[in-house]
Coordinates of C-alpha atoms in Angstrom, one line a residue:
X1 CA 177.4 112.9 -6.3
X2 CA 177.8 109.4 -7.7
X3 CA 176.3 106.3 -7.4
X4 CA 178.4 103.5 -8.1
X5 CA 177.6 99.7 -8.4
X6 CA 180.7 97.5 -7.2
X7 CA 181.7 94.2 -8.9
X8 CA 181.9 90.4 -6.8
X9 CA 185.9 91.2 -6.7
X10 CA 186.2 94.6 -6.0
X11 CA 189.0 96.8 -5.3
X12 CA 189.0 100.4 -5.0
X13 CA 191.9 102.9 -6.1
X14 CA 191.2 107.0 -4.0
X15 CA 193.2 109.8 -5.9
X16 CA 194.2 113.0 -4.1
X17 CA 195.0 115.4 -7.1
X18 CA 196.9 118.4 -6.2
X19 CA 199.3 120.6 -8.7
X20 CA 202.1 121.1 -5.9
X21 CA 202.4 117.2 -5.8
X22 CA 204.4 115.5 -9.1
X23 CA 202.3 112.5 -9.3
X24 CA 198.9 111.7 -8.1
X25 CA 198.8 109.6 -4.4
X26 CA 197.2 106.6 -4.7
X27 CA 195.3 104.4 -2.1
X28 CA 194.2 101.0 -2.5
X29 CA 191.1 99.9 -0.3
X30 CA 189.0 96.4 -0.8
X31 CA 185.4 96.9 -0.3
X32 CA 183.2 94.2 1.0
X33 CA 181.1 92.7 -2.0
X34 CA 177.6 93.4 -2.0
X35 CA 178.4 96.6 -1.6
X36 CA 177.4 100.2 -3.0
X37 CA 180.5 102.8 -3.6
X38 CA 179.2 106.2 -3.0
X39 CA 181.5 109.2 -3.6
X40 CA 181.3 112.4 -2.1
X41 CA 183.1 115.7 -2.8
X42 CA 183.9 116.7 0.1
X43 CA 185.9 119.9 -0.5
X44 CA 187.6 121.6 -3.8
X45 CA 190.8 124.4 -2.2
X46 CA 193.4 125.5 -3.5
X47 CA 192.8 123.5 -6.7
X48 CA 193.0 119.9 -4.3
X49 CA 190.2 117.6 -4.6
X50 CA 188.7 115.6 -1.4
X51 CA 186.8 112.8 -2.0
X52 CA 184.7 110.7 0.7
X53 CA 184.6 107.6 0.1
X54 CA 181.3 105.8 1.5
X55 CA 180.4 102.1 1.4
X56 CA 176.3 100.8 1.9
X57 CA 176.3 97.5 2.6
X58 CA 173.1 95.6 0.7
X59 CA 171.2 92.3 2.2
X60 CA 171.0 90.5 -0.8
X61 CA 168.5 87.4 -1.4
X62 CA 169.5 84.2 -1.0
X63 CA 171.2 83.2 -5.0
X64 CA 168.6 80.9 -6.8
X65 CA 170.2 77.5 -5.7
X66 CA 167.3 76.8 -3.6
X67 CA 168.8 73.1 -3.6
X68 CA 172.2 73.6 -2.4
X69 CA 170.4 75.6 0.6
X70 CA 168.0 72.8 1.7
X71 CA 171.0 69.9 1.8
X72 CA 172.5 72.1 3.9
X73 CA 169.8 73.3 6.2
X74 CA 168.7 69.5 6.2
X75 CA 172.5 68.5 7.3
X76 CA 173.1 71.2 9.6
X77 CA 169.9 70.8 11.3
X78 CA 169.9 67.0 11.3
X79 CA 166.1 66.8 9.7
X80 CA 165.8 63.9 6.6
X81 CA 165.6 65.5 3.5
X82 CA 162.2 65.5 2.4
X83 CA 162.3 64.6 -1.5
X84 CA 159.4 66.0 -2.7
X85 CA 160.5 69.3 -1.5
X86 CA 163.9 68.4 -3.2
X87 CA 162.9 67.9 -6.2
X88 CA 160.5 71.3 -6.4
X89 CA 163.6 73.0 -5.3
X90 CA 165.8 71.4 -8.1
X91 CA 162.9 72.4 -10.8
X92 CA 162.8 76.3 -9.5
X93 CA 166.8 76.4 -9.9
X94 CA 166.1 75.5 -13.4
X95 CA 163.4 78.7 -13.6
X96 CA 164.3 81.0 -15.5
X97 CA 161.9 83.7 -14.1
X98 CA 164.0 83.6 -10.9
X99 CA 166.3 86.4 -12.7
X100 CA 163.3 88.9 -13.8
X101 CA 160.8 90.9 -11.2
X102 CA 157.9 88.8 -11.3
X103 CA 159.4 86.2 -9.0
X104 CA 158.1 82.4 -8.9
X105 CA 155.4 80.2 -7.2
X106 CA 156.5 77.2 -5.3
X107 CA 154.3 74.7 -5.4
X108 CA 154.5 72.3 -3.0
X109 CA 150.6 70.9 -3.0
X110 CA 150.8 67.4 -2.0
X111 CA 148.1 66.5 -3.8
X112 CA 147.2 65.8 -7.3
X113 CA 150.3 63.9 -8.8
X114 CA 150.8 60.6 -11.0
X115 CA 152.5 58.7 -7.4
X116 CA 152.0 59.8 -4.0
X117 CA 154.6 62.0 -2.6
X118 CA 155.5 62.7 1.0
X119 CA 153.6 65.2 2.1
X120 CA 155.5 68.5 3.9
X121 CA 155.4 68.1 7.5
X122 CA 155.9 70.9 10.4
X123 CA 159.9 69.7 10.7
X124 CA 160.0 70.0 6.5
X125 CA 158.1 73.4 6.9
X126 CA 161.2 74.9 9.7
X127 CA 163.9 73.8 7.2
X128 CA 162.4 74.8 3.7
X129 CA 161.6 78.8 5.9
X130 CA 165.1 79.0 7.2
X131 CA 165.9 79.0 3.6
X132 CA 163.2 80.9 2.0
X133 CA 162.9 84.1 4.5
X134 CA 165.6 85.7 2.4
X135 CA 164.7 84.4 -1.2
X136 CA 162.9 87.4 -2.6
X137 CA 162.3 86.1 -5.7
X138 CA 159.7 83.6 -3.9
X139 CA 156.5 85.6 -4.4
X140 CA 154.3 82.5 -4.4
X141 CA 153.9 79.3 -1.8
X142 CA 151.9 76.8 -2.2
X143 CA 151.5 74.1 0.5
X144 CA 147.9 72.8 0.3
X145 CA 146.8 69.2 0.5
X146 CA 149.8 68.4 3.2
X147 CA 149.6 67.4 7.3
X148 CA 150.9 71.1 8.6
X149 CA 148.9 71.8 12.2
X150 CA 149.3 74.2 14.6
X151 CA 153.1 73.6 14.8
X152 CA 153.5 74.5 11.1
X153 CA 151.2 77.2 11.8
X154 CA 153.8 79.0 14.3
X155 CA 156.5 78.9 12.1
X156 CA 155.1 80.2 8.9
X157 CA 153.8 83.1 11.2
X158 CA 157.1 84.0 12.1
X159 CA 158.5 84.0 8.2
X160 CA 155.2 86.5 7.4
X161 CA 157.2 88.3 10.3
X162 CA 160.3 88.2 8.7
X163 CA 159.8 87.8 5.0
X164 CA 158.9 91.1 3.2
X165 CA 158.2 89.7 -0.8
X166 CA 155.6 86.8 -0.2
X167 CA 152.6 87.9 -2.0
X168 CA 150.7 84.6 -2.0
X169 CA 150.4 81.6 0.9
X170 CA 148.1 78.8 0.4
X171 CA 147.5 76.7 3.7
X172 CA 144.7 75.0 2.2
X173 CA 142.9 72.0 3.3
X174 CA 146.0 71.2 5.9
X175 CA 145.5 71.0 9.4
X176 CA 145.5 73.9 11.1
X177 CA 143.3 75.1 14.0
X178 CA 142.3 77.8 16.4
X179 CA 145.5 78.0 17.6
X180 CA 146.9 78.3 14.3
X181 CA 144.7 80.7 13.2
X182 CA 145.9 82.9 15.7
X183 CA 149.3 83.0 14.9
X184 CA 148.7 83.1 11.5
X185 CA 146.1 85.9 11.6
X186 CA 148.4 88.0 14.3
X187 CA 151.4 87.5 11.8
X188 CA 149.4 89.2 9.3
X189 CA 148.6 92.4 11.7
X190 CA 152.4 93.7 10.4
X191 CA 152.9 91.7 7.6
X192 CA 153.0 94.6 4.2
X193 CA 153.7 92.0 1.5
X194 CA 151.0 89.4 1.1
X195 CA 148.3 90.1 -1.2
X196 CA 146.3 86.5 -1.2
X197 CA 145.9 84.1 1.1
X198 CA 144.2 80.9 1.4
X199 CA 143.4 78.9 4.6
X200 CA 140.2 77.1 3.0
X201 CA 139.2 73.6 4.6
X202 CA 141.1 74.4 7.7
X203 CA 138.9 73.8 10.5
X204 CA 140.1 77.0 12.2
X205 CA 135.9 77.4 13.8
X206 CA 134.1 80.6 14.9
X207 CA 136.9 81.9 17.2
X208 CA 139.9 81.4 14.6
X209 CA 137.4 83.3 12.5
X210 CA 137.7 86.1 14.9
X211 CA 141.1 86.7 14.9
X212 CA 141.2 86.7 10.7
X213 CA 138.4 89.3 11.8
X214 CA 140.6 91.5 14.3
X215 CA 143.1 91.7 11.6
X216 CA 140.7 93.0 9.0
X217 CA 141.0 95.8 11.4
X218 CA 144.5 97.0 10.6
X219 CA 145.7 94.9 7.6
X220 CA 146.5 97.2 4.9
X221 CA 147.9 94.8 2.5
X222 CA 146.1 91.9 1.7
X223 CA 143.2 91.8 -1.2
X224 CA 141.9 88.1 -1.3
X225 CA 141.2 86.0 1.6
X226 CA 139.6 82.4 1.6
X227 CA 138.0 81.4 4.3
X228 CA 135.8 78.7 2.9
X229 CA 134.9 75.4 4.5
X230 CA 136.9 76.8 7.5
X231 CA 134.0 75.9 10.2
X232 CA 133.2 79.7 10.2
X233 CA 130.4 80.3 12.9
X234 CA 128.0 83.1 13.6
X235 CA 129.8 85.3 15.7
X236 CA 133.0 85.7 13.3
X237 CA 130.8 86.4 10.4
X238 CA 129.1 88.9 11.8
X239 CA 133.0 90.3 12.9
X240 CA 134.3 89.9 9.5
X241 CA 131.0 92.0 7.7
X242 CA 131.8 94.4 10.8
X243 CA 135.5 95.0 10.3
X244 CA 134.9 95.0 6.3
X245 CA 132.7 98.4 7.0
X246 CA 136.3 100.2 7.5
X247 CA 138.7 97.7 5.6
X248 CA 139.6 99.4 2.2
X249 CA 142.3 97.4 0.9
X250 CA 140.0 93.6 0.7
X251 CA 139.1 92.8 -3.0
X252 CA 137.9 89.8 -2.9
X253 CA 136.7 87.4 0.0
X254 CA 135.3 83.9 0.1
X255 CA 133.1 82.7 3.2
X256 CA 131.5 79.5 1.9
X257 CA 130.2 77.1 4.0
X258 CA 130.1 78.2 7.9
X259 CA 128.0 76.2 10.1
X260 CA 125.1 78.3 11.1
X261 CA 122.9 77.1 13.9
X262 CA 120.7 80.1 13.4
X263 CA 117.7 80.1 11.1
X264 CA 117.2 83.8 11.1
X265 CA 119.8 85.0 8.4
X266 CA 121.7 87.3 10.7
X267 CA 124.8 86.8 9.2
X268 CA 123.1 87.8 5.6
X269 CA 121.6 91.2 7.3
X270 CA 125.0 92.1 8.6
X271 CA 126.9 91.2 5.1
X272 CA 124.3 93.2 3.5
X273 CA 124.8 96.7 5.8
X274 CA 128.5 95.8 5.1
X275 CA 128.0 96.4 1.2
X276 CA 126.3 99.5 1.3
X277 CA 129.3 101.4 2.8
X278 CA 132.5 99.2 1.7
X279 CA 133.3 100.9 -1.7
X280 CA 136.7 98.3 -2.4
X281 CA 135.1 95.0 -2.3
X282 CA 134.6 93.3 -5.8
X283 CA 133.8 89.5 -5.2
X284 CA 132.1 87.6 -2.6
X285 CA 131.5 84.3 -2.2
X286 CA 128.6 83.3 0.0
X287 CA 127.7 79.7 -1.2
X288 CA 125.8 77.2 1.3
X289 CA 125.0 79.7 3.8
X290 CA 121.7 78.3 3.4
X291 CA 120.3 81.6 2.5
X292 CA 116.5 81.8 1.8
X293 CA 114.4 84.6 0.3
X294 CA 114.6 86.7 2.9
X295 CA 118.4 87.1 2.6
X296 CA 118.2 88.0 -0.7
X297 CA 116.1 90.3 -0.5
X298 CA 118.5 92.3 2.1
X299 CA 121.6 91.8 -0.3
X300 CA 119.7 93.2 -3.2
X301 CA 118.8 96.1 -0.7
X302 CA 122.0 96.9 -0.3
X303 CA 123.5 96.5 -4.0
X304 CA 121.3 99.4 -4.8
X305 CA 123.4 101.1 -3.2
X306 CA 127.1 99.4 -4.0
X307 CA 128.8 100.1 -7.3
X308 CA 132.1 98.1 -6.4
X309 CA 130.9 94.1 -6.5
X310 CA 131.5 92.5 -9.7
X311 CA 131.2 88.7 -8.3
X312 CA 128.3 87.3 -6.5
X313 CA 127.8 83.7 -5.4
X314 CA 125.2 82.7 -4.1
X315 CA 125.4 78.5 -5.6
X316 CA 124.1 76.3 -2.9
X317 CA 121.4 77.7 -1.0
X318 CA 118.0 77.8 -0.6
X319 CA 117.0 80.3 -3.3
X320 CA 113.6 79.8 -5.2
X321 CA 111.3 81.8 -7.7
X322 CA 110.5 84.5 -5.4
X323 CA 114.1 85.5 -4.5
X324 CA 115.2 85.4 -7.9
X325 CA 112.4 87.9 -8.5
X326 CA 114.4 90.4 -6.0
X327 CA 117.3 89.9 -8.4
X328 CA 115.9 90.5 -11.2
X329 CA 114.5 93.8 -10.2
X330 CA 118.5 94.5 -9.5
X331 CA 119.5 93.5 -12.4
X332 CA 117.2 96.0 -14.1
X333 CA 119.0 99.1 -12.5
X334 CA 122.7 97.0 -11.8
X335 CA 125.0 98.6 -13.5
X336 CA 128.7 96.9 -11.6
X337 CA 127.8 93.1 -11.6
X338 CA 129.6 91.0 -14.0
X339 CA 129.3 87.8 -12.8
X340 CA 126.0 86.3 -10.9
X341 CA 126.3 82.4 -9.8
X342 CA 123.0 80.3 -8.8
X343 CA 124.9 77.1 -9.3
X344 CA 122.2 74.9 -7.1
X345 CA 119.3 76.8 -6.0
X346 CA 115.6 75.7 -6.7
X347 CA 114.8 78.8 -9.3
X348 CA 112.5 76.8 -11.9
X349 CA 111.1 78.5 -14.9
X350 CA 109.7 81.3 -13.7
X351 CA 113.0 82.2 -11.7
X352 CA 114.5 81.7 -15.1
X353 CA 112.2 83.8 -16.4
X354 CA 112.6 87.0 -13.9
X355 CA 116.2 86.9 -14.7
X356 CA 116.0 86.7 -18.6
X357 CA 113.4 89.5 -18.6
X358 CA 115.8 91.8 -16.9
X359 CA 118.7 91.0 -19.2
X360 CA 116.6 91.0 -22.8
X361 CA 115.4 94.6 -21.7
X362 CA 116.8 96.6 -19.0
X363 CA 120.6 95.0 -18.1
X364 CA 123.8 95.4 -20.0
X365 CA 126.6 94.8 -17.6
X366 CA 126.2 90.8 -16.8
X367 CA 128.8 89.1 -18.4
X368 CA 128.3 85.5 -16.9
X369 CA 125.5 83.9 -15.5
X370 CA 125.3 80.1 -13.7
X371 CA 121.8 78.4 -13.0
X372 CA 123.7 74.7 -12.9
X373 CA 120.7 72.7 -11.5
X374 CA 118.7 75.1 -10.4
X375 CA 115.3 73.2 -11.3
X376 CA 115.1 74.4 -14.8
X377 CA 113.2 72.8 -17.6
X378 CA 112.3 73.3 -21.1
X379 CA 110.5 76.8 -20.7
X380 CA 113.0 78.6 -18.4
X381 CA 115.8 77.8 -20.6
X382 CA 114.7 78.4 -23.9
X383 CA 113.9 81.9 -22.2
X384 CA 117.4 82.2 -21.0
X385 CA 118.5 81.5 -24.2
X386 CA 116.3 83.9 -25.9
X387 CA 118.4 86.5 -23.1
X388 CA 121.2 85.8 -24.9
X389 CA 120.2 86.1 -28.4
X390 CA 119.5 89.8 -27.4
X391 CA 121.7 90.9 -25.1
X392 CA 125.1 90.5 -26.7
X393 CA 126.8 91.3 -23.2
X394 CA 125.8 88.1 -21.5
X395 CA 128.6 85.8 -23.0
X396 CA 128.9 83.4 -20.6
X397 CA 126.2 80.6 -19.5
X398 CA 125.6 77.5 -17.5
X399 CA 123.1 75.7 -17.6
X400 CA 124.0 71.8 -17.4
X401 CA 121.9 69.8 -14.7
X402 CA 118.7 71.3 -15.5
X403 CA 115.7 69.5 -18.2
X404 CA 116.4 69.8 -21.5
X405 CA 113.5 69.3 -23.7
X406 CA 113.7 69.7 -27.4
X407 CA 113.1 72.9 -27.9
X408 CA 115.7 73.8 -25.2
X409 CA 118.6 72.0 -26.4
X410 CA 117.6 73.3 -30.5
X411 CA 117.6 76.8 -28.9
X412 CA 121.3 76.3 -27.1
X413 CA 122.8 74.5 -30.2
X414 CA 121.6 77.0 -32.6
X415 CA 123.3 79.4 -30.2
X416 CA 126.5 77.7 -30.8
X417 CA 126.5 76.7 -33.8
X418 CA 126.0 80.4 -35.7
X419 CA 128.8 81.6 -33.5
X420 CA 126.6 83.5 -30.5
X421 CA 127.7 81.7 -27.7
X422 CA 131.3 80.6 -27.8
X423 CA 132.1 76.3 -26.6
X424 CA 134.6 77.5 -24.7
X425 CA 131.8 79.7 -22.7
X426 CA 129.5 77.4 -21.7
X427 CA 129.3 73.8 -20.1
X428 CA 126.8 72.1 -23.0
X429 CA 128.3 71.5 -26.4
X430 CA 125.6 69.7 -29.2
X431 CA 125.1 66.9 -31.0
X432 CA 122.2 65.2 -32.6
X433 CA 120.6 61.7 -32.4
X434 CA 118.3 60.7 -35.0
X435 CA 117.9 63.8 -36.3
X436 CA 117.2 66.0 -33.2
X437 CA 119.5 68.0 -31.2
X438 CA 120.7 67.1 -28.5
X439 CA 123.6 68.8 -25.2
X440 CA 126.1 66.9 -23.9
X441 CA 128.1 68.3 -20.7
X442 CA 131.5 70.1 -20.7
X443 CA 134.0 70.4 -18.1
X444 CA 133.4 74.3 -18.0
X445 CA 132.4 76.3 -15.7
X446 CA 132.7 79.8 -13.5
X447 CA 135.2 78.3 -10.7
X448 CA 134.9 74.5 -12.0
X449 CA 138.4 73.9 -10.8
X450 CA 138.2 75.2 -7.1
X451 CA 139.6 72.5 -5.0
X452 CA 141.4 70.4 -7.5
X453 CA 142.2 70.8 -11.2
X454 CA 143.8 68.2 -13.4
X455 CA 147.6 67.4 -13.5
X456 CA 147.1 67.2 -17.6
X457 CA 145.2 69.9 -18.7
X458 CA 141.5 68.8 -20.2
X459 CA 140.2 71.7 -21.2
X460 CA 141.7 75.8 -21.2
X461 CA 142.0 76.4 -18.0
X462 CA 140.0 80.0 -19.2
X463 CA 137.4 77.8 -19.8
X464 CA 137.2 75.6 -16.7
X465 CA 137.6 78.8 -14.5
X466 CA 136.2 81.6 -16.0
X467 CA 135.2 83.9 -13.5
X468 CA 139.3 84.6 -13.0
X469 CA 139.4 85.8 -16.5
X470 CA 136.7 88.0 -16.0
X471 CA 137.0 89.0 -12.6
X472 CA 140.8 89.4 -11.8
X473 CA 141.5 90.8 -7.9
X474 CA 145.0 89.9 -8.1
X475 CA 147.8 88.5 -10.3
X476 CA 148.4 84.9 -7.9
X477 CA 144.2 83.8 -8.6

């Protein structure tokens, strides 16, 4: 058997050899292009050779001139050309990584440039599909920060129905709702291709929640979803903790900021029974849940028994001295967390203190650790620091919007200064004033970049959004 590639022009010549015949007879057969030759011997008598001849058709992706394509689906459809769109199209023909495997990332975020662009609309969004469903060299979109609702909604569901090489969609901050959500999440239930998706700052409520939930169920595929600042409510969360008791394939998960009537923490008891038999999850994002003590003290329950998270965030909630305490006792028998963020919480010293009492004796897994105005003064930081002095695992710290006295800030600059705690891996850097030390802030941090990062780049984008460095779920982060 053989396996034959044909060329764009391609013509076939078929032999039929037999030693009764003078010459060889000769047949001449065009083959469609795109297509596969494969040849077949069919029969060997009498010293004649049969050959089958059999021709596999391929569905090729649309050719890299992304351009061409959207002038024509404009004309032929009679939508305006939208020229932001054409002029991301223009720059991806020019992409060389259209020819390798790895594919590109079109993005198409209408936010965040040097003049204001005209946002994609739900008529831009039908055109630019019709053109992409077939591009499989598209592995990446990204349409945050434009006016897509519900309409645009329905028609990317039915390209995740269609297109089978999108590995990454971000819907963020558009404006999308339940309805959306729906289609969108139901897309999803036979989708095998996406690995990340983003629908943060969508106000998609408790019930669009609930369908993202009911595909939990029987998505295979998908290993990051953000659901942040999405209007999440009780009853989804408590869906989404249930469905993630069975889902295997989720890495990584983001549910900050639901609005929770409730003061009783339900949602953080049902999280918590979730981690102690999910095995696959590695980061979750709980910030401004307003979690209190209590709730802590239930996750750390559970993380006893969980050796798969590597991320926790718990910034922005209602965290003091005594919670911290739970975590500290988990951090003394922890050996899978990596990354632990308090950005916000009221710890104070002796929070400060639990936590570097853990990692000077006991813990040698943390890698990062953010206490960004947690309450912090003088005492709590110069223990922190003292942490790091002897625990040469803990590389990462963050400590700006806390009270430096002068002890503090000598402690940290020393820190940087004899090479212990790399600039690039914390959000102080030191000067002095008169002769005493002094921080000053740096635009660093564990996920400092979340909902907007600069057009010109300030700082290493390592540095501004560490935690992707450390923490990797999947290569479109």
């Amino acid at each position: 058997m053989l396996f034959l590639p044909v060329s764009d022009t391609p013509v076939l010549h078929t032999e039929s050899c037999n030693p009764l015949q003078t010459e060889p007879v000769f047949t001449v057969m065009q083959i469609p292009a795109q297509s596969a030759l494969l040849v077949l011997l069919l029969s060997c008598h009498n010293d004649a050779v049969t050959l089958c001849f059999v021709f596999r058709q391929h569905t090729s992706s649309v050719r890299p001139d992304l351009h061409l394509h959207y002038v024509q689906a404009c004309q032929k459809s009679g939508q305006p050309e939208n020229p932001f769109v054409a002029h991301v199209l223009q720059e991806a023909d020019k992409n060389d990584e259209i020819r390798c495997t790895k594919g590109i990332t079109l993005k198409i975020a209408g936010n965040n440039h040097p003049v204001p662009v005209q946002r994609v609309t739900d008529d831009d969004l039908g055109v630019l599909a019709s053109i992409l469903r077939h591009a499989a060299f598209v592995k990446g979109l990204d349409l945050a920060y434009n006016v897509l609702t519900d309409a645009g909604a329905k028609t990317m569901a039915t390209f995740l129905q269609e297109n089978s090489s999108l590995q990454y969609l971000n819907l963020m901050f558009n404006d999308v709702g339940t309805s959306g959500a729906e289609l969108i999440a139901g897309a999803l239930h036979r989708n095998r291709s996406l690995v990340h998706m983003r629908m943060t700052g969508n106000k998609i409520g408790d019930q669009g929640g609930m369908f993202f939930a009911s595909m939990l169920q029987s998505n295979s595929t998908l290993q990051k979803l953000d659901l942040g600042d999405c209007d999440l409510g009780l009853k989804c969360l408590i869906a989404i903790a249930t469905a993630l008791t069975q889902n295997k394939s989720l890495r990584a998960i983001n549910l900050n900021r639901p609005l929770l009537s409730s003061q009783q923490e339900e949602t953080t008891v049902h999280i918590a029974k979730m981690l102690k038999d999910n095995s696959s999850l590695v980061e979750l994002h709980l910030s401004k849940h307003e979690m209190k003590n209590f709730g802590v003290e239930r996750l750390c329950e559970a993380l006893y028994e969980n050796s798969s998270l590597r991320y926790l965030d718990l910034s922005c909630n209602k965290i003091t001295s005594d919670g911290v305490k739970f975590l500290g006792e988990l951090l003394k028998w922890n050996q899978s967390l990596v990354i632990l963020d308090l950005n916000a919480n009221r710890i104070e010293d002796v929070g400060a203190t639990y936590l570097s009492e853990a990692l000077i004796l006991h813990n040698r897994t943390l890698q990062a650790l953010s206490v960004v105005s947690c309450s912090i003064s003088g005492k709590g930081l110069t223990a922190l620091s003292n942490a790091i002095k002897a625990n040469t695992i803990l590389s990462y710290i963050y400590i700006w919007g806390n009270t430096f006295d002068e002890d503090a800030c000598m402690s940290f600059s020393e820190l940087i200064q004899m090479g212990r705690l790399n600039p690039n891996c914390t959000d102080v850097t030191p000067y002095e004033v008169d002769g005493q030390a002094q921080l000053a802030e740096l635009s660093h941090g564990l996920q400092r970049e979340y909902y907007w990062a600069p057009r010109h780049r300030v700082v290493a984008d390592s540095a501004a959004n560490a935690s992707l460095g450390l923490v990797a779920v999947s290569e479109y982060l």
